[in-house]
Amino acid sequence: MFEKTTFDSEVFCSGAFRNYMETAMPVLVRYLDCNIPKGVNVHDPSILTEMARELMVGDTGAPASFDGVRFCRILNLYMHTGLFVHTPGSMGRQYSGTFPLAAVTDMVSSVVNQPCSFYEASQLPCVAEKIMASELNRFIGFDSSRFAMLTTSGGSLANLTALLAAKNHKYPGCLSGGLSACCANGLPAVAMGEDAHYSLVRVVEVLGIGEEQIVRLPLNEKRQIDVNRVQETLDRAAVSGLDVFCLVASAGTTSVGAIDPLEELAEIAQENNLWYHVDGCHGASLLLSDKLRPLLEGIGRADSISWDAHKMMSVPSPCSLLFYKDRETAGGAFRQEASYVFDREPAIYSEYEGGSMNFECTKRPMIMNLWILWAMHGRTLFSARIEQLCALCMESYHILLENQDFEALHSPQTNILCFRYRPENLPEKFPYSLFQQEIRKRVCCAGRYFISKTDIAGETALRVVIMNYGHTSDNFRELLQEIRKAGQDVIFEYKNISN
Ligand SMILES: *Cc1c(COP(=O)(O)O)cnc(C)c1O
């Protein structure tokens, strides 16, 4: 006979919730109140392990009871060992501070714990997914009676699921016969731009297709897929024995935020009878703005689109959306029977369930975080912000042009800007890439700004993502000043060593 123990009720009861909430609340509010630029302090992982271990109760005879002080110390350690995404110093990643309403809702999701894939367990999330699908599809323009949308834990998984559907659609025998059913016309292959996100390479590998079966499409000077060279590249692939079944365009590349010419690529995909996937993880959010939507002209001709709401829409990560033009082909990604969850008879509920199209079984109801923002504030919450971020990025580009010791690498199409510091006194022998890398390291270590880097045409560039709601052009000016200082320090030290 088991007795209900006191510690059980103590850690499970609503009082525990109240204790933890009331302890966390002021700590989090203080965290959010900080709006001076802060970069990141990177701790030695072994030291951090020690610090974390010190905060653990260890092996006690019975579960320890509530300890607000210990809890606060753990929260503080958590908050201070990552990017300070809420401060304008956070300029290096495609995610940033999130809307508090969405953050609170995310916590609610943990309380009610309704993993969503099946209607009965998570009715509102399933309905919210349907609502958001049709709200967002207004801007894509898929046939509303045929399209489908599901949420996935991250854009990488959205890309994987889409390409799996593509493969199964193009090779109908594949679900039963595996890859051997895909090779009648050559080795299955996928075409994508030189700057396509690395997840797509992994996707191809997961599908059992080799890296040699990735057909890389050359870019133009704006780092978009060069539409004038696509057909010849596809023809050459065919001659070499590849059977390209899918063309991937990027709507906002990760490196520079370039948007491929979606309309022209749709035309080419159609002429060549290819599945057309638009990786809109970064940039599909531009659809929400009347001003920026024209940049994505042609996206409605895609067979599938991936879209990360945890990037420009500032929803807690992950929250990714995968749209299919046609529900029938979407269903082709997976085929399975599991009598414990899937109904054999079509039910009124299954219409509302993403479970059959989705790799994930237990899945976070991430749609709630997006839907609640949409429900409480409406679309303009997003469009206004996204327009502001892109405008600030353009302004930063112009600031860059005014500073002769900087080299701008592209005119930004979205909110990502890449450049290099190139002072006149840079010693000729100093490797240019290494110089940028060293600058980045020092700027980040200085603790005010966190920026990233990327390789462009084989050479390292500094990369900023204008993502923060508190960011102003003064922050960018200050960043340039920090870069200049770091760069000059590097040159000074280099000259001293080589003399
Ligand atoms: C971020 C990104 C991805 C990957 O999405 P995750 O949500 O990080 O898994 C894929 N493609 C592009 C273009 C991206 O920017």
PDB file of N, CA, C and O in Angstrom, residues 179-229:
ATOM      1  N   LEU A 179      15.073   3.101 -51.869  1.00  0.00           N
ATOM      2  CA  LEU A 179      15.829   3.835 -52.883  1.00  0.00           C
ATOM      3  C   LEU A 179      15.938   3.107 -54.213  1.00  0.00           C
ATOM      4  O   LEU A 179      16.079   3.731 -55.257  1.00  0.00           O
ATOM      5  N   SER A 180      15.876   1.765 -54.155  1.00  0.00           N
ATOM      6  CA  SER A 180      16.016   1.033 -55.417  1.00  0.00           C
ATOM      7  C   SER A 180      14.877   1.376 -56.375  1.00  0.00           C
ATOM      8  O   SER A 180      14.999   1.225 -57.582  1.00  0.00           O
ATOM      9  N   ALA A 181      13.766   1.886 -55.810  1.00  0.00           N
ATOM     10  CA  ALA A 181      12.642   2.259 -56.665  1.00  0.00           C
ATOM     11  C   ALA A 181      12.802   3.666 -57.233  1.00  0.00           C
ATOM     12  O   ALA A 181      11.920   4.179 -57.910  1.00  0.00           O
ATOM     13  N   CYS A 182      13.923   4.318 -56.932  1.00  0.00           N
ATOM     14  CA  CYS A 182      14.106   5.719 -57.340  1.00  0.00           C
ATOM     15  C   CYS A 182      15.120   5.872 -58.466  1.00  0.00           C
ATOM     16  O   CYS A 182      15.442   6.994 -58.850  1.00  0.00           O
ATOM     17  N   CYS A 183      15.673   4.766 -58.935  1.00  0.00           N
ATOM     18  CA  CYS A 183      16.861   4.902 -59.781  1.00  0.00           C
ATOM     19  C   CYS A 183      16.646   4.594 -61.261  1.00  0.00           C
ATOM     20  O   CYS A 183      17.617   4.513 -62.011  1.00  0.00           O
ATOM     21  N   ALA A 184      15.378   4.457 -61.658  1.00  0.00           N
ATOM     22  CA  ALA A 184      15.112   4.076 -63.051  1.00  0.00           C
ATOM     23  C   ALA A 184      15.707   5.066 -64.054  1.00  0.00           C
ATOM     24  O   ALA A 184      16.193   4.682 -65.107  1.00  0.00           O
ATOM     25  N   ASN A 185      15.672   6.368 -63.708  1.00  0.00           N
ATOM     26  CA  ASN A 185      16.156   7.381 -64.657  1.00  0.00           C
ATOM     27  C   ASN A 185      17.470   8.029 -64.219  1.00  0.00           C
ATOM     28  O   ASN A 185      17.764   9.163 -64.575  1.00  0.00           O
ATOM     29  N   GLY A 186      18.228   7.323 -63.424  1.00  0.00           N
ATOM     30  CA  GLY A 186      19.467   7.897 -62.904  1.00  0.00           C
ATOM     31  C   GLY A 186      19.370   8.024 -61.389  1.00  0.00           C
ATOM     32  O   GLY A 186      18.344   7.693 -60.791  1.00  0.00           O
ATOM     33  N   LEU A 187      20.442   8.511 -60.792  1.00  0.00           N
ATOM     34  CA  LEU A 187      20.447   8.642 -59.332  1.00  0.00           C
ATOM     35  C   LEU A 187      19.618   9.852 -58.909  1.00  0.00           C
ATOM     36  O   LEU A 187      19.769  10.934 -59.483  1.00  0.00           O
ATOM     37  N   PRO A 188      18.734   9.672 -57.912  1.00  0.00           N
ATOM     38  CA  PRO A 188      17.921  10.816 -57.481  1.00  0.00           C
ATOM     39  C   PRO A 188      18.810  11.956 -56.981  1.00  0.00           C
ATOM     40  O   PRO A 188      19.787  11.714 -56.256  1.00  0.00           O
ATOM     41  N   ALA A 189      18.465  13.167 -57.355  1.00  0.00           N
ATOM     42  CA  ALA A 189      19.321  14.312 -57.013  1.00  0.00           C
ATOM     43  C   ALA A 189      18.462  15.537 -56.697  1.00  0.00           C
ATOM     44  O   ALA A 189      17.310  15.639 -57.131  1.00  0.00           O
ATOM     45  N   VAL A 190      19.047  16.445 -55.918  1.00  0.00           N
ATOM     46  CA  VAL A 190      18.358  17.671 -55.504  1.00  0.00           C
ATOM     47  C   VAL A 190      19.204  18.873 -55.919  1.00  0.00           C
ATOM     48  O   VAL A 190      20.420  18.878 -55.705  1.00  0.00           O
ATOM     49  N   ALA A 191      18.556  19.869 -56.504  1.00  0.00           N
ATOM     50  CA  ALA A 191      19.274  21.080 -56.913  1.00  0.00           C
ATOM     51  C   ALA A 191      19.007  22.195 -55.917  1.00  0.00           C
ATOM     52  O   ALA A 191      17.863  22.410 -55.503  1.00  0.00           O
ATOM     53  N   MET A 192      20.069  22.886 -55.535  1.00  0.00           N
ATOM     54  CA  MET A 192      19.926  24.021 -54.596  1.00  0.00           C
ATOM     55  C   MET A 192      21.060  25.012 -54.814  1.00  0.00           C
ATOM     56  O   MET A 192      22.094  24.669 -55.399  1.00  0.00           O
ATOM     57  N   GLY A 193      20.869  26.220 -54.359  1.00  0.00           N
ATOM     58  CA  GLY A 193      21.876  27.258 -54.530  1.00  0.00           C
ATOM     59  C   GLY A 193      23.134  26.995 -53.715  1.00  0.00           C
ATOM     60  O   GLY A 193      23.109  26.252 -52.729  1.00  0.00           O
ATOM     61  N   GLU A 194      24.211  27.650 -54.113  1.00  0.00           N
ATOM     62  CA  GLU A 194      25.491  27.513 -53.393  1.00  0.00           C
ATOM     63  C   GLU A 194      25.343  27.919 -51.925  1.00  0.00           C
ATOM     64  O   GLU A 194      26.047  27.400 -51.068  1.00  0.00           O
ATOM     65  N   ASP A 195      24.454  28.840 -51.637  1.00  0.00           N
ATOM     66  CA  ASP A 195      24.312  29.344 -50.266  1.00  0.00           C
ATOM     67  C   ASP A 195      23.154  28.683 -49.506  1.00  0.00           C
ATOM     68  O   ASP A 195      22.760  29.181 -48.448  1.00  0.00           O
ATOM     69  N   ALA A 196      22.595  27.586 -50.025  1.00  0.00           N
ATOM     70  CA  ALA A 196      21.474  26.938 -49.332  1.00  0.00           C
ATOM     71  C   ALA A 196      21.900  26.534 -47.915  1.00  0.00           C
ATOM     72  O   ALA A 196      23.067  26.230 -47.673  1.00  0.00           O
ATOM     73  N   HIS A 197      20.945  26.534 -47.010  1.00  0.00           N
ATOM     74  CA  HIS A 197      21.243  26.235 -45.605  1.00  0.00           C
ATOM     75  C   HIS A 197      21.798  24.822 -45.431  1.00  0.00           C
ATOM     76  O   HIS A 197      21.369  23.897 -46.128  1.00  0.00           O
ATOM     77  N   TYR A 198      22.705  24.647 -44.499  1.00  0.00           N
ATOM     78  CA  TYR A 198      23.354  23.343 -44.348  1.00  0.00           C
ATOM     79  C   TYR A 198      22.376  22.222 -43.996  1.00  0.00           C
ATOM     80  O   TYR A 198      22.627  21.050 -44.258  1.00  0.00           O
ATOM     81  N   SER A 199      21.230  22.611 -43.411  1.00  0.00           N
ATOM     82  CA  SER A 199      20.255  21.564 -43.062  1.00  0.00           C
ATOM     83  C   SER A 199      19.832  20.798 -44.316  1.00  0.00           C
ATOM     84  O   SER A 199      19.516  19.606 -44.249  1.00  0.00           O
ATOM     85  N   LEU A 200      19.839  21.473 -45.454  1.00  0.00           N
ATOM     86  CA  LEU A 200      19.393  20.809 -46.680  1.00  0.00           C
ATOM     87  C   LEU A 200      20.378  19.724 -47.111  1.00  0.00           C
ATOM     88  O   LEU A 200      19.987  18.708 -47.688  1.00  0.00           O
ATOM     89  N   VAL A 201      21.640  19.935 -46.819  1.00  0.00           N
ATOM     90  CA  VAL A 201      22.637  18.901 -47.122  1.00  0.00           C
ATOM     91  C   VAL A 201      22.372  17.693 -46.220  1.00  0.00           C
ATOM     92  O   VAL A 201      22.373  16.545 -46.664  1.00  0.00           O
ATOM     93  N   ARG A 202      22.091  17.970 -44.960  1.00  0.00           N
ATOM     94  CA  ARG A 202      21.778  16.872 -44.028  1.00  0.00           C
ATOM     95  C   ARG A 202      20.514  16.147 -44.455  1.00  0.00           C
ATOM     96  O   ARG A 202      20.427  14.926 -44.379  1.00  0.00           O
ATOM     97  N   VAL A 203      19.531  16.932 -44.878  1.00  0.00           N
ATOM     98  CA  VAL A 203      18.266  16.349 -45.329  1.00  0.00           C
ATOM     99  C   VAL A 203      18.537  15.340 -46.434  1.00  0.00           C
ATOM    100  O   VAL A 203      18.052  14.211 -46.400  1.00  0.00           O
ATOM    101  N   VAL A 204      19.326  15.765 -47.403  1.00  0.00           N
ATOM    102  CA  VAL A 204      19.632  14.904 -48.539  1.00  0.00           C
ATOM    103  C   VAL A 204      20.307  13.619 -48.036  1.00  0.00           C
ATOM    104  O   VAL A 204      19.960  12.516 -48.459  1.00  0.00           O
ATOM    105  N   GLU A 205      21.211  13.775 -47.101  1.00  0.00           N
ATOM    106  CA  GLU A 205      21.892  12.584 -46.556  1.00  0.00           C
ATOM    107  C   GLU A 205      20.909  11.683 -45.814  1.00  0.00           C
ATOM    108  O   GLU A 205      20.948  10.468 -45.952  1.00  0.00           O
ATOM    109  N   VAL A 206      20.029  12.279 -45.035  1.00  0.00           N
ATOM    110  CA  VAL A 206      19.046  11.480 -44.298  1.00  0.00           C
ATOM    111  C   VAL A 206      18.152  10.713 -45.272  1.00  0.00           C
ATOM    112  O   VAL A 206      17.761   9.574 -45.006  1.00  0.00           O
ATOM    113  N   LEU A 207      17.856  11.313 -46.416  1.00  0.00           N
ATOM    114  CA  LEU A 207      17.017  10.646 -47.406  1.00  0.00           C
ATOM    115  C   LEU A 207      17.749   9.502 -48.102  1.00  0.00           C
ATOM    116  O   LEU A 207      17.171   8.813 -48.928  1.00  0.00           O
ATOM    117  N   GLY A 208      19.010   9.342 -47.793  1.00  0.00           N
ATOM    118  CA  GLY A 208      19.769   8.260 -48.421  1.00  0.00           C
ATOM    119  C   GLY A 208      20.370   8.660 -49.754  1.00  0.00           C
ATOM    120  O   GLY A 208      20.811   7.823 -50.541  1.00  0.00           O
ATOM    121  N   ILE A 209      20.380   9.948 -49.992  1.00  0.00           N
ATOM    122  CA  ILE A 209      20.948  10.465 -51.238  1.00  0.00           C
ATOM    123  C   ILE A 209      22.323  11.030 -50.898  1.00  0.00           C
ATOM    124  O   ILE A 209      22.488  11.669 -49.866  1.00  0.00           O
ATOM    125  N   GLY A 210      23.287  10.789 -51.780  1.00  0.00           N
ATOM    126  CA  GLY A 210      24.652  11.211 -51.448  1.00  0.00           C
ATOM    127  C   GLY A 210      24.892  12.684 -51.713  1.00  0.00           C
ATOM    128  O   GLY A 210      24.163  13.332 -52.461  1.00  0.00           O
ATOM    129  N   GLU A 211      25.918  13.204 -51.075  1.00  0.00           N
ATOM    130  CA  GLU A 211      26.275  14.604 -51.301  1.00  0.00           C
ATOM    131  C   GLU A 211      26.639  14.871 -52.749  1.00  0.00           C
ATOM    132  O   GLU A 211      26.485  15.985 -53.255  1.00  0.00           O
ATOM    133  N   GLU A 212      27.145  13.833 -53.404  1.00  0.00           N
ATOM    134  CA  GLU A 212      27.493  14.010 -54.825  1.00  0.00           C
ATOM    135  C   GLU A 212      26.239  14.163 -55.680  1.00  0.00           C
ATOM    136  O   GLU A 212      26.323  14.516 -56.856  1.00  0.00           O
ATOM    137  N   GLN A 213      25.093  13.856 -55.092  1.00  0.00           N
ATOM    138  CA  GLN A 213      23.840  14.024 -55.836  1.00  0.00           C
ATOM    139  C   GLN A 213      23.147  15.350 -55.488  1.00  0.00           C
ATOM    140  O   GLN A 213      21.965  15.511 -55.704  1.00  0.00           O
ATOM    141  N   ILE A 214      23.931  16.252 -54.894  1.00  0.00           N
ATOM    142  CA  ILE A 214      23.431  17.621 -54.726  1.00  0.00           C
ATOM    143  C   ILE A 214      23.958  18.435 -55.902  1.00  0.00           C
ATOM    144  O   ILE A 214      25.170  18.497 -56.122  1.00  0.00           O
ATOM    145  N   VAL A 215      23.066  19.017 -56.644  1.00  0.00           N
ATOM    146  CA  VAL A 215      23.463  19.844 -57.783  1.00  0.00           C
ATOM    147  C   VAL A 215      23.465  21.293 -57.316  1.00  0.00           C
ATOM    148  O   VAL A 215      22.415  21.853 -56.985  1.00  0.00           O
ATOM    149  N   ARG A 216      24.661  21.861 -57.243  1.00  0.00           N
ATOM    150  CA  ARG A 216      24.781  23.225 -56.736  1.00  0.00           C
ATOM    151  C   ARG A 216      24.542  24.239 -57.846  1.00  0.00           C
ATOM    152  O   ARG A 216      25.202  24.198 -58.882  1.00  0.00           O
ATOM    153  N   LEU A 217      23.631  25.146 -57.614  1.00  0.00           N
ATOM    154  CA  LEU A 217      23.319  26.151 -58.624  1.00  0.00           C
ATOM    155  C   LEU A 217      24.144  27.405 -58.345  1.00  0.00           C
ATOM    156  O   LEU A 217      24.165  27.908 -57.211  1.00  0.00           O
ATOM    157  N   PRO A 218      24.839  27.900 -59.379  1.00  0.00           N
ATOM    158  CA  PRO A 218      25.698  29.075 -59.161  1.00  0.00           C
ATOM    159  C   PRO A 218      24.892  30.335 -58.847  1.00  0.00           C
ATOM    160  O   PRO A 218      23.713  30.443 -59.193  1.00  0.00           O
ATOM    161  N   LEU A 219      25.548  31.273 -58.178  1.00  0.00           N
ATOM    162  CA  LEU A 219      24.884  32.501 -57.720  1.00  0.00           C
ATOM    163  C   LEU A 219      25.282  33.695 -58.578  1.00  0.00           C
ATOM    164  O   LEU A 219      26.347  33.685 -59.211  1.00  0.00           O
ATOM    165  N   ASN A 220      24.450  34.707 -58.553  1.00  0.00           N
ATOM    166  CA  ASN A 220      24.830  35.971 -59.201  1.00  0.00           C
ATOM    167  C   ASN A 220      25.543  36.866 -58.180  1.00  0.00           C
ATOM    168  O   ASN A 220      25.800  36.442 -57.047  1.00  0.00           O
ATOM    169  N   GLU A 221      25.820  38.108 -58.557  1.00  0.00           N
ATOM    170  CA  GLU A 221      26.618  38.966 -57.668  1.00  0.00           C
ATOM    171  C   GLU A 221      25.853  39.372 -56.406  1.00  0.00           C
ATOM    172  O   GLU A 221      26.443  39.781 -55.414  1.00  0.00           O
ATOM    173  N   LYS A 222      24.516  39.196 -56.422  1.00  0.00           N
ATOM    174  CA  LYS A 222      23.743  39.477 -55.199  1.00  0.00           C
ATOM    175  C   LYS A 222      23.621  38.240 -54.320  1.00  0.00           C
ATOM    176  O   LYS A 222      22.883  38.235 -53.341  1.00  0.00           O
ATOM    177  N   ARG A 223      24.289  37.201 -54.706  1.00  0.00           N
ATOM    178  CA  ARG A 223      24.274  35.908 -54.015  1.00  0.00           C
ATOM    179  C   ARG A 223      22.885  35.261 -54.027  1.00  0.00           C
ATOM    180  O   ARG A 223      22.498  34.547 -53.113  1.00  0.00           O
ATOM    181  N   GLN A 224      22.145  35.524 -55.103  1.00  0.00           N
ATOM    182  CA  GLN A 224      20.907  34.784 -55.372  1.00  0.00           C
ATOM    183  C   GLN A 224      21.247  33.724 -56.420  1.00  0.00           C
ATOM    184  O   GLN A 224      22.224  33.887 -57.166  1.00  0.00           O
ATOM    185  N   ILE A 225      20.416  32.694 -56.519  1.00  0.00           N
ATOM    186  CA  ILE A 225      20.616  31.729 -57.597  1.00  0.00           C
ATOM    187  C   ILE A 225      20.551  32.489 -58.923  1.00  0.00           C
ATOM    188  O   ILE A 225      19.632  33.289 -59.152  1.00  0.00           O
ATOM    189  N   ASP A 226      21.538  32.269 -59.771  1.00  0.00           N
ATOM    190  CA  ASP A 226      21.602  32.937 -61.061  1.00  0.00           C
ATOM    191  C   ASP A 226      20.691  32.203 -62.040  1.00  0.00           C
ATOM    192  O   ASP A 226      21.047  31.149 -62.564  1.00  0.00           O
ATOM    193  N   VAL A 227      19.505  32.772 -62.273  1.00  0.00           N
ATOM    194  CA  VAL A 227      18.506  32.058 -63.086  1.00  0.00           C
ATOM    195  C   VAL A 227      18.998  31.762 -64.501  1.00  0.00           C
ATOM    196  O   VAL A 227      18.549  30.816 -65.135  1.00  0.00           O
ATOM    197  N   ASN A 228      19.937  32.565 -64.965  1.00  0.00           N
ATOM    198  CA  ASN A 228      20.433  32.346 -66.333  1.00  0.00           C
ATOM    199  C   ASN A 228      21.296  31.102 -66.468  1.00  0.00           C
ATOM    200  O   ASN A 228      21.605  30.675 -67.570  1.00  0.00           O
ATOM    201  N   ARG A 229      21.725  30.566 -65.336  1.00  0.00           N
ATOM    202  CA  ARG A 229      22.614  29.403 -65.419  1.00  0.00           C
ATOM    203  C   ARG A 229      21.992  28.129 -64.860  1.00  0.00           C
ATOM    204  O   ARG A 229      22.643  27.096 -64.770  1.00  0.00           O
TER     205      ARG A 229
END
